[in-house]
Amino acid sequence: LAVTNALSDYYENIVDQVMATLTEEITLSAPHSFITSFRFFVHALRDHLNLMRSNLLASIRPLVESNLPVILEHKNTAHQHTLAANPDAAISTTGLSGLTEDILTLNRHIGNQLGLIVNMDEAADIIINQSIPASLFDEHVQQEAAVVVVSRQRWRLSNSKDQHIQQQQEQRPESKVLSNWLRSWLAEIEHIISVQFDERVQDATQSILEDFLLD
């Protein structure tokens, strides 16, 4: 439990700092020229990024709990059952260099899995589409949608109008440009987090060793 706690704190602190910094950089770099209501867009964008940050943080401990025994078992096949049940005992026998090596391996697993959770391709499109609702699009787009809907499906006016406006929104060049812009930022998350994990690996090693000394 001590190892799991120490590693969870280590990853959570790094992810929290990285996401806080990136959120500020992303919102500050948001292009003005494509957006009719820039303040609304930035506010919505920040909310989405904060939600992503919360999701990543909530995922860390389960990832540590699931990955740590696997890594230790793979390295110490002669003691599989003991290691799976008690990672703390396994860590105590590895030594400093072995502990650092284990954490670096864990870093790669956690970094890759957090990247999958970010899911940059889908996330960029979803965030942009939800940050620029149909009500903020040019008035002529909404009027065009209403005409098309009324002429085709009077009895489903409201629902079809919403669908058509959504299609217009998704097809607009502005949305594509913004999605590509955001995707380029989201693509950096896994890389930056992984680099920070490895650069600060000694922090994790020291924290774990201090826990054992206190025990």
XYZ file of C-alpha atoms in Angstrom:
215
model
C 0.000 0.000 0.000
C 2.865 2.391 0.789
C 4.345 1.941 -2.693
C 0.976 2.377 -4.381
C 0.292 5.546 -2.379
C 3.721 7.023 -3.100
C 3.555 6.293 -6.817
C -0.035 7.524 -7.116
C 0.938 10.817 -5.455
C 3.985 11.077 -7.722
C 1.965 10.649 -10.924
C -0.948 12.773 -9.744
C 1.299 15.717 -8.879
C 2.989 15.622 -12.274
C -0.217 15.201 -14.267
C -1.925 17.958 -12.304
C 0.933 20.390 -12.934
C 1.265 19.498 -16.608
C -2.465 19.805 -17.289
C -2.743 23.079 -15.381
C 0.094 24.568 -17.433
C -1.189 23.220 -20.735
C -4.712 24.460 -20.054
C -3.394 27.992 -19.609
C -1.209 27.759 -22.711
C -4.018 26.324 -24.841
C -6.578 28.933 -23.834
C -4.087 31.760 -24.281
C -3.188 30.542 -27.766
C -6.785 30.080 -28.931
C -7.240 31.722 -32.359
C -9.586 34.709 -32.319
C -10.384 35.014 -35.992
C -12.651 31.968 -36.313
C -14.890 32.561 -33.315
C -17.854 34.915 -33.046
C -17.995 34.763 -29.235
C -14.431 34.306 -28.097
C -15.052 34.592 -24.346
C -17.735 31.919 -24.455
C -15.453 29.636 -26.464
C -12.497 30.030 -24.103
C -14.691 29.461 -21.053
C -16.181 26.283 -22.555
C -12.760 25.107 -23.725
C -11.315 25.587 -20.255
C -14.189 23.612 -18.731
C -13.544 20.708 -21.100
C -9.820 20.724 -20.391
C -10.433 20.816 -16.649
C -12.756 17.834 -17.033
C -10.042 15.992 -18.947
C -7.590 16.861 -16.183
C -9.982 15.441 -13.569
C -10.476 12.264 -15.579
C -6.736 11.732 -15.895
C -6.189 12.278 -12.180
C -9.011 9.892 -11.290
C -7.459 7.230 -13.520
C -3.988 7.252 -12.016
C -4.446 5.184 -8.878
C -6.347 2.386 -10.690
C -3.608 2.346 -13.325
C -0.894 2.092 -10.681
C -2.763 -0.676 -8.886
C -3.206 -2.684 -12.080
C 0.236 -2.127 -13.622
C 2.573 -2.321 -10.634
C 2.025 -6.014 -9.764
C 2.386 -6.962 -13.438
C 5.746 -5.214 -13.735
C 7.035 -6.708 -10.513
C 5.814 -10.175 -11.406
C 7.475 -9.994 -14.798
C 10.792 -9.093 -13.190
C 10.567 -11.587 -10.336
C 8.847 -14.650 -11.766
C 10.094 -16.824 -8.940
C 7.905 -14.911 -6.463
C 4.818 -14.153 -8.498
C 2.180 -14.815 -5.868
C 3.956 -12.891 -3.135
C 4.611 -9.918 -5.392
C 1.046 -9.687 -6.612
C -0.239 -9.720 -3.061
C 2.416 -7.468 -1.544
C 4.231 -5.007 -3.880
C 5.847 -3.333 -0.845
C 7.782 -6.492 0.000
C 8.918 -6.811 -3.602
C 10.208 -3.244 -3.767
C 12.209 -3.706 -0.561
C 14.292 -6.444 -2.201
C 15.098 -4.737 -5.485
C 17.623 -2.148 -4.311
C 17.899 1.462 -5.450
C 18.891 0.803 -9.063
C 16.272 -1.895 -9.434
C 13.613 0.358 -7.944
C 14.443 3.157 -10.387
C 14.318 0.699 -13.276
C 10.912 -0.556 -12.165
C 9.551 2.974 -11.910
C 10.847 3.873 -15.378
C 9.064 0.824 -16.766
C 5.921 1.812 -14.926
C 6.287 5.343 -16.297
C 6.041 4.039 -19.850
C 2.938 2.012 -19.075
C 1.178 4.834 -17.228
C 2.143 7.433 -19.849
C 0.845 5.312 -22.718
C -2.404 4.540 -20.955
C -3.014 8.178 -20.043
C -2.495 8.999 -23.718
C -5.231 6.527 -24.606
C -7.527 8.168 -22.066
C -6.870 11.593 -23.634
C -7.920 10.087 -26.996
C -6.757 13.189 -28.831
C -8.402 12.526 -32.224
C -11.950 12.160 -30.941
C -11.502 14.539 -28.023
C -10.461 17.455 -30.230
C -13.555 17.180 -32.442
C -15.915 16.716 -29.504
C -14.479 19.596 -27.480
C -14.551 22.032 -30.390
C -18.075 21.093 -31.455
C -19.352 21.447 -27.895
C -17.450 24.666 -27.262
C -19.027 26.399 -30.251
C -22.763 25.632 -30.021
C -25.083 26.252 -32.945
C -26.447 29.395 -31.289
C -23.108 31.117 -31.812
C -22.822 30.340 -35.503
C -23.532 32.938 -38.131
C -27.199 33.842 -38.362
C -27.428 32.964 -42.037
C -26.368 29.390 -41.305
C -29.261 28.965 -38.884
C -31.698 30.578 -41.296
C -30.544 28.297 -44.102
C -30.976 25.273 -41.857
C -34.493 26.335 -40.903
C -35.545 26.742 -44.549
C -34.216 23.333 -45.505
C -35.904 21.680 -42.556
C -39.268 23.329 -43.059
C -39.362 22.372 -46.718
C -38.446 18.741 -46.057
C -39.850 17.742 -42.710
C -42.354 20.171 -41.246
C -43.526 17.664 -38.692
C -39.994 17.196 -37.320
C -38.921 20.832 -37.485
C -37.200 21.231 -34.175
C -35.242 17.967 -34.122
C -34.189 18.131 -37.770
C -33.163 21.739 -37.489
C -30.831 20.895 -34.634
C -29.365 18.012 -36.618
C -28.842 20.138 -39.715
C -27.197 22.939 -37.762
C -24.927 20.369 -36.117
C -23.979 19.037 -39.558
C -23.297 22.558 -40.760
C -21.138 23.147 -37.710
C -19.135 19.969 -38.213
C -18.580 20.737 -41.894
C -17.524 24.345 -41.464
C -13.855 25.005 -42.261
C -13.548 26.936 -39.003
C -14.446 23.862 -36.964
C -11.916 21.746 -38.815
C -9.187 24.324 -38.323
C -9.957 24.621 -34.620
C -10.080 20.840 -34.203
C -6.680 20.487 -35.850
C -5.319 23.275 -33.680
C -6.575 21.637 -30.489
C -5.487 18.166 -31.642
C -1.914 19.398 -32.001
C -1.993 20.501 -28.359
C -3.623 17.327 -27.067
C -1.001 15.285 -28.909
C 1.621 16.855 -26.654
C 0.040 15.674 -23.405
C 1.319 12.096 -23.450
C 4.803 13.185 -24.515
C 5.144 15.947 -21.907
C 3.769 13.766 -19.126
C 6.088 10.878 -20.027
C 9.116 13.169 -20.122
C 8.212 14.637 -16.736
C 7.718 11.172 -15.265
C 11.238 10.142 -16.261
C 12.889 13.439 -15.358
C 11.458 13.262 -11.853
C 11.906 9.540 -11.298
C 14.281 10.218 -8.400
C 11.441 12.002 -6.596
C 9.419 8.793 -6.707
C 12.386 6.666 -5.654
C 13.149 8.926 -2.711
C 9.524 9.040 -1.612
C 9.247 5.251 -1.600
C 12.527 4.791 0.260
C 11.510 7.383 2.852
C 8.276 5.480 3.432
C 10.239 2.305 4.116
C 12.593 4.121 6.481
C 9.623 5.504 8.404
C 8.119 2.040 8.615
